[in-house]
Amino acid sequence: MWLEILLASVLGFVIYWFASKDKEETLPLEDGWWGPGVRPTAGEDESIRPFKVETSDEEINDLHQRIDKVRLTPPLEDSRFHYGFNSNYLKKIISYWRNEFDWRKQVESLNRYPHFKTKIEGLDIHFIHVKPPQLPSGQTPKPLLMVHGWPGSFYEFYKIIPLLTDPKNHGLSDEHVFEVICPSIPGYGFSEPSSKKGFNSVATARIFYKLMLRLGFQEFYIQGGDWGALICTNMAQLVPSHVKGLHLNMAFILRNFYTLTLLLGWRFGWLFGYTKRDMELMYPFKKIFFNLVRESGYLHIQSTKPDTVGCALNDSPVGLAAYILEKFSTWTNPEFQDLEDGGLERKFSLDDLLTGVMLYWTTGTITSSQRFYKENMRLDNKHEGIKVHVPMGFAAFPCELIHVPEKWMKSKYPKLISYSYMPRGGHFAAFEEPELLAQDIHKFMGLLERQ
């Protein structure tokens, strides 16, 4: 008992000492070329070109032929989603995909927002750019960059966009009206993949910063979850004077002494600033730890040899769907593993889920999207040790893969001004709970402007 108290006290002092070192440091901006071959001597074409999502009979027929030839392995009795995607429920997905899912209709839905492409650092960057349909008198829209993660896409933001660009007509205050830009990470969907090794989150952040400048925004707001959270964090580390505010619904707190408090926190949470809600979300530690291990198998594969599994997934639409949609089950709620259908249709429609899969299938980008893990899982990531000195807001969704307490957040983001315990929701916040996320973004903006 006394030894535990002594260890906790020493650890608390060490944390305080490191947290008090608040040196403002930024990442070097640098430059890059990720297109094929050698960088041309001529200047890059900076034009912004309209883009439209399209499909064809050939594309749809090929999909159907591959679906028709699927081979499935029967699941174990009473296995539900404990062994991964249950093939009995997968049969329902396959039947709907083959016989009822209307890809042409979904393409029309994708095109309801304006799409564009532009060349940056040798890559064709895809993005949607949605302006407010109307503005209150004397008000200008706030430019907001929203960045997705894996295995998501720009489509995750389709339901939250109206709540940000046209809040009054969707039950929210029009005190803050946004102009929303949602790019596709290079190698995801319609953004061209890198031809060279080393393309990581910092390179992506720099490209998205250049995109915002190209669109005429010298100052802007940014929001993200999953890889989007890291990319937005890197943007704030690269160009803090251009980022007016940062809002996240996931955070990567790695090189931080607070993480060492996990084993002692169940006894001395009060000493480390943990709230009652923090304790509920982090303990019992054994359960949380094994849940994280169970859900991170993909991480080890994609961080080491992404191209190997990519060969299989890029060749089989059914395999791709199982691999992706499993994440939309247990990452939305870990308890969904106990259900025969993985709980998928409790939060999402099959049309929305399959549209997300189709954005990987039709573009052939599952392998390039997985390479992003290998490029970012390095021991020499300088950004992990750099604090973020821009105003920041955080939405802590209870079913996120790992809970990050406010104390942890402040050690990395000292200008945290808004921290919210969300009442429900998991990893795919904008896709699953657009109203809750939009409300928290509006709340953050209100606090930011009152500062």
Short mmCIF file of C-alpha atoms in Angstrom, two decimals, residues 75-393:
data_model
loop_
_atom_site.label_atom_id
_atom_site.label_comp_id
_atom_site.label_asym_id
_atom_site.label_seq_id
_atom_site.Cartn_x
_atom_site.Cartn_y
_atom_site.Cartn_z
CA PRO A 75 -19.14 -20.07 -39.29
CA LEU A 76 -18.66 -21.98 -36.07
CA GLU A 77 -21.80 -22.61 -34.06
CA ASP A 78 -22.78 -19.67 -31.86
CA SER A 79 -19.69 -17.72 -32.92
CA ARG A 80 -21.61 -14.55 -33.83
CA PHE A 81 -18.93 -11.87 -34.56
CA HIS A 82 -16.31 -13.23 -32.13
CA TYR A 83 -14.27 -14.75 -34.98
CA GLY A 84 -14.70 -11.80 -37.32
CA PHE A 85 -17.46 -11.24 -39.85
CA ASN A 86 -20.07 -13.97 -39.57
CA SER A 87 -20.55 -15.59 -42.99
CA ASN A 88 -24.22 -16.38 -42.33
CA TYR A 89 -24.98 -12.67 -42.03
CA LEU A 90 -22.58 -11.97 -44.89
CA LYS A 91 -24.95 -13.93 -47.14
CA LYS A 92 -27.62 -11.30 -46.48
CA ILE A 93 -25.15 -8.53 -47.36
CA ILE A 94 -24.20 -10.34 -50.56
CA SER A 95 -27.83 -10.88 -51.58
CA TYR A 96 -28.71 -7.23 -51.01
CA TRP A 97 -25.57 -6.04 -52.81
CA ARG A 98 -26.22 -8.27 -55.81
CA ASN A 99 -29.98 -7.89 -56.17
CA GLU A 100 -31.13 -4.65 -54.54
CA PHE A 101 -28.24 -2.21 -54.11
CA ASP A 102 -28.41 0.45 -56.83
CA TRP A 103 -24.90 1.76 -57.44
CA ARG A 104 -26.08 4.19 -60.13
CA LYS A 105 -28.48 5.75 -57.64
CA GLN A 106 -25.69 6.02 -55.06
CA VAL A 107 -23.43 7.66 -57.64
CA GLU A 108 -26.13 10.29 -58.14
CA SER A 109 -26.25 10.77 -54.38
CA LEU A 110 -22.46 11.16 -54.22
CA ASN A 111 -22.65 13.86 -56.89
CA ARG A 112 -25.15 15.98 -54.92
CA TYR A 113 -22.16 17.87 -53.52
CA PRO A 114 -19.60 19.55 -55.82
CA HIS A 115 -16.45 17.47 -56.43
CA PHE A 116 -13.08 18.77 -57.60
CA LYS A 117 -9.51 17.68 -58.27
CA THR A 118 -6.21 19.55 -58.25
CA LYS A 119 -2.54 18.58 -58.54
CA ILE A 120 -0.41 19.04 -55.42
CA GLU A 121 3.13 17.64 -55.02
CA GLY A 122 2.60 15.41 -58.05
CA LEU A 123 -0.70 13.88 -56.89
CA ASP A 124 -4.24 14.46 -58.09
CA ILE A 125 -6.10 15.45 -54.93
CA HIS A 126 -9.86 14.90 -54.79
CA PHE A 127 -12.16 16.92 -52.54
CA ILE A 128 -15.71 18.07 -52.12
CA HIS A 129 -16.37 21.76 -51.42
CA VAL A 130 -19.78 22.69 -50.02
CA LYS A 131 -20.78 26.31 -49.51
CA PRO A 132 -23.73 27.49 -47.42
CA PRO A 133 -26.99 27.80 -49.38
CA GLN A 134 -27.71 31.04 -47.49
CA LEU A 135 -26.08 33.23 -44.87
CA PRO A 136 -27.49 35.46 -42.14
CA SER A 137 -27.05 39.13 -42.92
CA GLY A 138 -23.53 40.40 -42.31
CA GLN A 139 -22.11 36.94 -41.65
CA THR A 140 -19.32 35.17 -43.51
CA PRO A 141 -18.92 31.37 -43.52
CA LYS A 142 -16.14 29.73 -41.54
CA PRO A 143 -13.90 27.52 -43.71
CA LEU A 144 -13.78 24.04 -42.17
CA LEU A 145 -11.57 21.23 -43.44
CA MET A 146 -12.85 17.79 -42.39
CA VAL A 147 -10.57 14.76 -42.79
CA HIS A 148 -11.63 11.10 -42.76
CA GLY A 149 -9.69 7.99 -41.74
CA TRP A 150 -9.54 4.26 -42.53
CA PRO A 151 -11.62 2.40 -43.60
CA GLY A 152 -13.69 5.52 -44.23
CA SER A 153 -13.93 8.18 -46.89
CA PHE A 154 -15.24 11.66 -47.61
CA TYR A 155 -18.71 10.04 -47.74
CA GLU A 156 -18.71 9.78 -43.92
CA PHE A 157 -19.38 13.53 -43.80
CA TYR A 158 -22.42 13.63 -46.10
CA LYS A 159 -24.94 13.68 -43.24
CA ILE A 160 -23.11 16.19 -41.08
CA ILE A 161 -22.43 18.70 -43.88
CA PRO A 162 -25.99 20.17 -43.92
CA LEU A 163 -25.83 20.62 -40.14
CA LEU A 164 -22.75 22.80 -40.63
CA THR A 165 -23.51 24.63 -43.88
CA ASP A 166 -27.24 25.13 -43.25
CA PRO A 167 -27.69 24.76 -39.47
CA LYS A 168 -30.86 26.82 -39.08
CA ASN A 169 -32.85 24.54 -41.38
CA HIS A 170 -31.61 21.50 -39.44
CA GLY A 171 -32.54 22.53 -35.92
CA LEU A 172 -29.27 24.23 -34.94
CA SER A 173 -28.30 27.85 -34.31
CA ASP A 174 -26.98 29.78 -37.29
CA GLU A 175 -24.51 31.66 -35.10
CA HIS A 176 -21.81 29.64 -36.84
CA VAL A 177 -22.19 28.73 -40.51
CA PHE A 178 -19.46 26.76 -42.24
CA GLU A 179 -18.04 26.29 -45.70
CA VAL A 180 -16.94 22.65 -45.68
CA ILE A 181 -14.04 21.09 -47.56
CA CYS A 182 -13.63 17.29 -47.37
CA PRO A 183 -10.57 15.93 -49.20
CA SER A 184 -9.74 12.29 -49.83
CA ILE A 185 -6.41 11.24 -48.31
CA PRO A 186 -4.00 10.38 -51.16
CA GLY A 187 -4.36 6.68 -51.89
CA TYR A 188 -7.98 6.68 -50.73
CA GLY A 189 -10.94 6.82 -53.09
CA PHE A 190 -10.49 9.37 -55.85
CA SER A 191 -7.18 10.87 -54.63
CA GLU A 192 -4.15 9.54 -56.44
CA PRO A 193 -1.85 7.28 -54.39
CA SER A 194 1.80 8.09 -53.84
CA SER A 195 4.28 6.45 -56.22
CA LYS A 196 7.04 6.69 -53.64
CA LYS A 197 7.77 5.33 -50.19
CA GLY A 198 7.47 7.53 -47.11
CA PHE A 199 4.15 9.24 -47.76
CA ASN A 200 2.85 9.77 -44.21
CA SER A 201 0.46 11.94 -42.22
CA VAL A 202 2.83 14.93 -42.18
CA ALA A 203 3.08 14.90 -46.00
CA THR A 204 -0.70 14.65 -46.17
CA ALA A 205 -1.08 17.57 -43.75
CA ARG A 206 1.22 19.70 -45.87
CA ILE A 207 -0.74 18.85 -49.04
CA PHE A 208 -4.06 19.71 -47.38
CA TYR A 209 -2.60 22.99 -46.14
CA LYS A 210 -1.60 23.80 -49.72
CA LEU A 211 -5.10 22.84 -50.82
CA MET A 212 -6.64 25.36 -48.42
CA LEU A 213 -4.27 28.07 -49.64
CA ARG A 214 -5.16 27.22 -53.23
CA LEU A 215 -8.83 27.65 -52.36
CA GLY A 216 -8.04 31.11 -51.01
CA PHE A 217 -8.11 30.42 -47.27
CA GLN A 218 -5.21 31.88 -45.29
CA GLU A 219 -6.90 30.96 -42.00
CA PHE A 220 -9.26 28.06 -41.42
CA TYR A 221 -10.62 25.49 -38.98
CA ILE A 222 -9.93 21.74 -39.10
CA GLN A 223 -11.70 18.64 -37.81
CA GLY A 224 -10.93 14.92 -37.90
CA GLY A 225 -11.08 11.45 -36.41
CA ASP A 226 -8.91 8.36 -36.94
CA TRP A 227 -6.14 9.27 -39.45
CA GLY A 228 -7.93 12.58 -39.89
CA ALA A 229 -7.18 13.39 -36.24
CA LEU A 230 -3.48 12.84 -36.79
CA ILE A 231 -3.42 14.73 -40.10
CA CYS A 232 -5.24 17.70 -38.56
CA THR A 233 -2.89 17.62 -35.57
CA ASN A 234 0.08 17.68 -37.94
CA MET A 235 -1.42 20.64 -39.78
CA ALA A 236 -1.62 22.53 -36.50
CA GLN A 237 2.00 21.58 -35.79
CA LEU A 238 3.15 22.68 -39.26
CA VAL A 239 1.27 25.97 -39.63
CA PRO A 240 -0.29 26.99 -36.29
CA SER A 241 -0.71 30.60 -37.41
CA HIS A 242 -3.07 29.45 -40.18
CA VAL A 243 -5.20 27.12 -38.05
CA LYS A 244 -7.79 29.13 -36.12
CA GLY A 245 -9.21 26.10 -34.33
CA LEU A 246 -8.81 22.33 -34.17
CA HIS A 247 -11.62 19.90 -33.28
CA LEU A 248 -11.06 16.15 -32.94
CA ASN A 249 -13.07 13.09 -32.00
CA MET A 250 -10.01 10.86 -31.60
CA ALA A 251 -6.48 11.59 -30.41
CA PHE A 252 -3.08 9.89 -30.56
CA ILE A 253 -1.34 10.47 -27.23
CA LEU A 254 1.75 8.27 -27.41
CA ARG A 255 4.92 9.79 -25.96
CA ASN A 256 3.28 10.91 -22.76
CA PHE A 257 3.94 10.03 -19.15
CA TYR A 258 0.21 10.06 -18.41
CA THR A 259 -0.11 6.73 -20.22
CA LEU A 260 2.07 5.22 -17.48
CA THR A 261 -0.65 6.01 -14.97
CA LEU A 262 -3.04 3.44 -16.41
CA LEU A 263 -1.92 0.64 -14.10
CA LEU A 264 -2.13 2.83 -11.00
CA GLY A 265 -5.16 4.82 -12.07
CA TRP A 266 -7.71 2.32 -10.82
CA ARG A 267 -6.49 3.01 -7.27
CA PHE A 268 -5.26 6.59 -7.54
CA GLY A 269 -7.31 8.08 -10.37
CA TRP A 270 -7.98 11.22 -8.32
CA LEU A 271 -4.22 11.85 -8.11
CA PHE A 272 -3.93 11.88 -11.90
CA GLY A 273 -6.98 14.02 -12.48
CA TYR A 274 -9.26 11.25 -13.73
CA THR A 275 -12.98 11.92 -13.41
CA LYS A 276 -15.57 9.31 -12.50
CA ARG A 277 -16.50 9.06 -16.18
CA ASP A 278 -12.84 8.54 -17.14
CA MET A 279 -12.67 5.66 -14.69
CA GLU A 280 -15.80 4.07 -16.15
CA LEU A 281 -14.38 4.26 -19.68
CA MET A 282 -10.84 3.04 -18.84
CA TYR A 283 -11.44 0.28 -16.31
CA PRO A 284 -11.38 -2.59 -15.64
CA PHE A 285 -8.05 -2.26 -17.41
CA LYS A 286 -7.88 -5.95 -18.33
CA LYS A 287 -11.15 -5.75 -20.27
CA ILE A 288 -10.14 -2.56 -22.09
CA PHE A 289 -6.67 -3.94 -22.88
CA PHE A 290 -7.96 -7.19 -24.37
CA ASN A 291 -10.58 -5.31 -26.36
CA LEU A 292 -7.81 -3.18 -27.85
CA VAL A 293 -5.71 -6.25 -28.66
CA ARG A 294 -8.68 -7.97 -30.27
CA GLU A 295 -9.44 -4.96 -32.46
CA SER A 296 -5.86 -4.23 -33.57
CA GLY A 297 -4.97 -7.34 -35.57
CA TYR A 298 -5.48 -5.43 -38.82
CA LEU A 299 -3.04 -2.79 -37.55
CA HIS A 300 -0.14 -5.26 -37.37
CA ILE A 301 -0.84 -6.57 -40.87
CA GLN A 302 -1.17 -3.16 -42.49
CA SER A 303 1.81 -1.71 -40.62
CA THR A 304 4.12 -4.47 -41.86
CA LYS A 305 3.03 -6.04 -45.17
CA PRO A 306 -0.02 -4.17 -46.48
CA ASP A 307 0.45 -5.24 -50.09
CA THR A 308 0.05 -8.95 -49.31
CA VAL A 309 -3.45 -8.76 -47.85
CA GLY A 310 -4.20 -6.01 -50.37
CA CYS A 311 -3.86 -8.52 -53.23
CA ALA A 312 -6.71 -10.60 -51.83
CA LEU A 313 -8.96 -7.68 -50.91
CA ASN A 314 -8.53 -5.90 -54.25
CA ASP A 315 -9.52 -9.09 -56.10
CA SER A 316 -12.62 -10.05 -54.10
CA PRO A 317 -15.47 -7.59 -53.48
CA VAL A 318 -17.04 -9.89 -50.88
CA GLY A 319 -13.73 -10.28 -49.05
CA LEU A 320 -13.29 -6.51 -49.15
CA ALA A 321 -16.79 -5.94 -47.77
CA ALA A 322 -16.24 -8.39 -44.89
CA TYR A 323 -12.87 -6.84 -44.04
CA ILE A 324 -14.20 -3.26 -44.03
CA LEU A 325 -17.67 -3.76 -42.57
CA GLU A 326 -16.38 -5.77 -39.61
CA LYS A 327 -14.81 -2.50 -38.43
CA PHE A 328 -18.16 -0.72 -38.68
CA SER A 329 -19.53 -3.34 -36.30
CA THR A 330 -17.14 -3.61 -33.36
CA TRP A 331 -15.64 -0.12 -33.71
CA THR A 332 -19.13 1.31 -33.39
CA ASN A 333 -19.81 -0.71 -30.24
CA PRO A 334 -17.61 -3.56 -28.92
CA GLU A 335 -20.73 -5.29 -27.55
CA PHE A 336 -21.92 -5.79 -31.13
CA GLN A 337 -19.58 -8.80 -31.36
CA ASP A 338 -22.21 -10.68 -29.35
CA LEU A 339 -24.86 -10.22 -32.07
CA GLU A 340 -25.47 -12.53 -35.02
CA ASP A 341 -25.55 -9.56 -37.41
CA GLY A 342 -22.79 -7.57 -35.71
CA GLY A 343 -25.29 -4.78 -35.02
CA LEU A 344 -24.47 -3.18 -38.37
CA GLU A 345 -28.00 -2.16 -39.24
CA ARG A 346 -28.64 -0.69 -35.80
CA LYS A 347 -26.64 2.41 -36.71
CA PHE A 348 -26.20 2.32 -40.50
CA SER A 349 -28.18 1.46 -43.61
CA LEU A 350 -26.88 -1.20 -46.01
CA ASP A 351 -26.88 1.44 -48.77
CA ASP A 352 -24.54 3.68 -46.77
CA LEU A 353 -22.26 0.81 -45.76
CA LEU A 354 -21.98 -0.61 -49.27
CA THR A 355 -21.40 2.85 -50.75
CA GLY A 356 -18.35 3.12 -48.49
CA VAL A 357 -17.14 -0.29 -49.68
CA MET A 358 -17.73 0.67 -53.32
CA LEU A 359 -15.51 3.74 -52.96
CA TYR A 360 -12.64 1.35 -52.23
CA TRP A 361 -13.70 -1.31 -54.75
CA THR A 362 -14.32 0.85 -57.82
CA THR A 363 -11.14 2.89 -57.31
CA GLY A 364 -8.96 -0.12 -56.43
CA THR A 365 -7.45 1.76 -53.49
CA ILE A 366 -7.62 -0.70 -50.60
CA THR A 367 -3.91 -1.54 -50.90
CA SER A 368 -2.73 2.07 -51.16
CA SER A 369 -4.97 3.04 -48.23
CA GLN A 370 -3.41 0.30 -46.09
CA ARG A 371 0.13 1.44 -46.95
CA PHE A 372 -0.61 4.59 -44.94
CA TYR A 373 -0.23 2.46 -41.81
CA LYS A 374 3.23 1.24 -42.74
CA GLU A 375 4.40 4.74 -43.61
CA ASN A 376 3.21 6.13 -40.26
CA MET A 377 4.31 3.36 -37.90
CA ARG A 378 7.86 4.55 -37.39
CA LEU A 379 10.04 5.10 -34.35
CA ASP A 380 11.32 8.48 -35.54
CA ASN A 381 8.03 10.38 -35.85
CA LYS A 382 9.08 13.79 -34.59
CA HIS A 383 5.50 15.04 -34.38
CA GLU A 384 4.71 12.68 -31.50
CA GLY A 385 6.83 14.80 -29.15
CA ILE A 386 5.55 18.21 -30.28
CA LYS A 387 2.68 19.93 -28.51
CA VAL A 388 -0.12 21.64 -30.40
CA HIS A 389 -0.54 25.32 -29.58
CA VAL A 390 -3.81 26.19 -31.29
CA PRO A 391 -7.28 26.41 -29.65
CA MET A 392 -8.67 22.91 -29.51
CA GLY A 393 -11.91 21.05 -28.82
#
